[in-house]
C-alpha atoms as one frame of an Amber mdcrd trajectory, in Angstrom:
protein
  12.363 -10.630  20.648  10.427  -7.678  19.257   6.694  -8.127  18.832   5.064
  -7.527  15.454   3.680  -4.214  16.694   7.171  -3.171  17.780   8.537  -4.107
  14.365   5.783  -2.059  12.720   6.459   0.902  14.988  10.180   0.783  14.207
   9.672   0.813  10.443   7.049   3.551  10.767   9.534   5.723  12.661  12.184
   5.061   9.997   9.667   5.972   7.291   8.793   9.226   9.047  12.482  10.139
   9.229  12.880   9.338   5.534   9.730  11.255   4.583  11.006  14.390   6.293
  14.045  14.387   3.988  11.668  14.557   0.983   9.118  17.066   2.253   9.128
  20.856   2.023   6.732  23.303   3.710   4.582  23.366   0.538   4.639  19.571
   0.035   1.642  17.251   0.134   2.305  13.792   1.566   0.584  10.688   0.198
  -0.533   8.274   2.912  -1.905   4.748   2.573  -3.838   2.645   5.043  -3.359
  -0.256   7.423  -1.912  -1.042  10.819   1.693  -0.174   9.915   0.544   3.084
   8.323  -1.335   3.920  11.527   2.038   3.953  13.313   3.484   6.092  10.504
   0.659   8.613  10.832   1.285   8.847  14.578   5.009   9.413  13.964   4.667
  12.000  11.180   1.951  13.936  13.039   4.600  15.271  15.400   6.152  17.022
  12.385   2.946  18.240  10.704   4.333  21.781  10.601   7.078  20.534   8.218
   4.669  19.937   5.297   1.497  21.495   3.929  -1.033  18.650   4.055  -1.681
  15.018   3.152  -3.811  12.968   0.788  -5.218   9.709   2.089  -6.189   6.451
   0.404  -8.930   5.605   2.925 -11.535   7.115   5.206  -9.787   5.345   8.084
  -6.474   7.124   7.515  -8.231  10.424   6.850  -9.958  10.292  10.229  -6.739
   9.386  12.038  -4.777  12.222  10.439  -7.434  14.841  11.041  -7.728  13.747
  14.673  -3.969  14.379  14.985  -4.132  17.821  13.380  -2.941  16.977   9.852
  -4.862  18.715   7.070  -6.173  16.196   4.526  -6.887  17.311   0.963  -9.014
  15.741  -1.740  -6.794  14.224  -4.425  -8.500  16.417  -7.036  -6.823  19.409
  -5.385  -3.317  17.950  -5.814  -1.198  17.708  -8.956   1.791  15.846  -7.520
   3.352  14.586  -4.312   7.002  13.818  -3.567   6.260  10.483  -1.881   3.502
   8.037  -1.060   3.962   5.829   2.029   2.019   2.598   2.437   2.309  -0.990
   3.618   1.849  -4.298   1.792   0.523  -7.770   2.458   3.359  -9.275   0.409
   6.391  -7.800  -1.339   9.020  -9.601  -3.397  12.651  -8.657  -4.016  11.718
  -6.853  -7.247   9.356  -4.672  -5.113   6.194  -6.070  -6.688   3.426  -6.200
  -4.089   0.093  -7.700  -3.149  -2.083  -5.204  -1.279  -5.700  -4.889  -0.282
  -6.020  -6.869   2.916  -7.733  -3.794   4.328  -9.828  -3.308   1.187  -8.407
   0.081   0.091  -6.444  -1.252  -2.903  -8.093   0.874  -5.603  -7.713   4.170
  -3.775  -4.179   3.200  -2.777  -3.280   2.641  -6.420  -4.850   5.944  -7.468
  -3.109   8.028  -4.790   0.219   6.280  -5.399   0.012   7.163  -9.105   0.307
  10.875  -8.283   3.477  10.496  -6.192   6.995  10.672  -7.590   8.186   7.867
  -5.277   6.358   4.956  -3.621   7.786   3.968  -0.227   6.605   0.586   1.069
   6.881  -0.080   4.818   6.651  -3.664   6.092   7.948  -6.056   8.694  10.128
  -8.921   7.487   7.258 -11.446   7.491   5.819  -9.715   4.396   8.932 -10.246
   2.216   8.547 -13.274  -0.088  10.433 -14.885  -2.942   7.271 -15.141  -5.054
   3.891 -13.482  -4.650   0.726 -15.510  -4.163   0.602 -17.097  -0.715  -1.555
 -14.164   0.427  -4.931 -14.324  -1.393  -5.121 -11.609  -4.050  -7.847  -9.029
  -3.347  -9.857  -7.943  -6.399 -12.397  -5.128  -6.118 -15.470  -5.659  -8.278
 -18.696  -3.894  -9.115 -21.343  -5.896  -7.195 -23.372  -6.894 -10.264 -20.213
  -8.376 -11.826 -19.241 -10.550  -8.844 -20.153 -13.885 -10.434 -18.864 -13.199
 -13.936 -15.544 -11.962 -12.561 -15.350 -15.009 -10.288 -15.716 -17.315 -13.290
 -12.902 -15.543 -15.112 -10.658 -15.722 -12.053 -11.331 -19.443 -11.692 -10.316
 -19.861 -15.338  -6.964 -18.313 -14.374  -6.527 -20.984 -11.701  -7.719 -18.920
  -8.752 -10.234 -19.699  -6.046 -12.212 -16.489  -5.441 -14.150 -16.015  -2.202
 -16.391 -13.043  -1.505 -15.293 -11.010   1.518 -18.598 -11.259   3.343 -20.107
  -8.122   4.829 -17.401  -5.837   3.438 -17.985  -2.849   1.156 -15.106  -0.655
  -0.011 -15.030   3.133   0.308 -15.974   3.107  -3.402 -19.082   0.936  -2.879
 -17.439  -2.139  -4.386 -17.073  -5.701  -3.155 -13.859  -7.666  -2.634 -13.069
 -11.119  -3.984 -10.096 -12.702  -2.215  -8.447 -15.044  -4.706  -6.335 -17.925
  -3.384  -4.308 -20.425  -5.386  -2.970 -18.133  -8.109   0.422 -18.862  -9.622
   2.129 -15.489 -10.164   5.409 -15.887 -12.067   4.884 -12.572 -13.908   3.021
 -10.170 -11.589   2.693  -7.271 -14.072   1.245  -9.556 -16.748  -1.355 -10.980
 -14.368  -2.203  -7.508 -13.060  -2.897  -6.278 -16.580  -4.956  -9.384 -17.395
  -7.172  -9.058 -14.298  -7.607  -5.304 -14.774  -9.017  -5.992 -18.244 -11.836
  -8.231 -16.960 -15.137  -6.302 -17.277 -16.487  -5.509 -13.832 -13.110  -5.334
 -12.105 -12.511  -1.977 -10.418  -8.929  -2.850  -9.540  -6.770  -5.704  -8.327
  -4.317  -5.842  -5.454  -1.253  -6.520  -7.574   1.079  -3.515  -7.593   3.584
  -4.582 -10.221   3.003  -2.438 -13.311   3.988   0.349 -10.911   5.606  -1.253
  -7.874   7.417   0.328  -4.965  10.523   2.432  -5.515  11.907   1.720  -2.059
  10.956  -0.700   0.711  11.799  -0.226   4.371  11.789  -3.638   6.061  11.712
  -4.033   9.833  13.487  -7.030  11.362  14.848  -8.119  14.719  18.205  -6.595
  13.738  16.889  -3.213  12.585  15.303  -1.566   9.571  16.880  -2.237   6.174
  16.236  -0.783   2.742  15.328  -2.837  -0.305  15.873  -1.099  -3.632  14.346
  -2.082  -6.928  17.013  -4.097  -8.836  19.261  -1.748 -10.766  18.258   1.257
  -8.641  20.913   1.248  -5.971  22.431  -2.162  -5.435  22.484  -4.174  -2.241
  20.311  -3.649   0.815  21.630  -1.244   3.417  20.811  -0.854   7.065  18.649
   2.120   7.969  20.094   3.856  11.024
């Protein structure tokens, strides 16, 4: 039986191989954050001469890439990227996601918006039939913490402040349990419209384009419905 770290390493290696098919010497690579992405950074660093630079969604990933010799640009210097590679805390079969367990959800969403394709890398434990078992992270401006919490409770959620945590943007995180999410894009839009919300961890208005899922039997691809048919095994 493969350990979770071995599953993460396998999908990270598959993602690096896929990324290299999309990158040119002048390309800028979008990179997310998290433990699975750490393995991806390690894998892609061996091929840093194959692309120009990267843009990162977190200070953590920026430090790791620079330590491995990858140039990291500010997003303001970049007009587009061929792909953005990141993990997820949950992903459904329509490639809607919950993200933000590491607290970088807002920057992840911003960087992903510049990429032509979003590649999600996960182990099989993150694939769900319906989002919501993982508490939904919501980044808020600190002065709005209580008013946003009241609005989230009105939606049926149970928000809890992530104690002692401040995002790279200076915001706070409310982790919201108990939400029923039959229509992820609708709920994402609703939460985004609450005054004081910087961003929420639902990635459904713009979900992933492709998911690479690591399992005991290998790494498989999940395509958005209508964008390629059944899952295939990644060699």
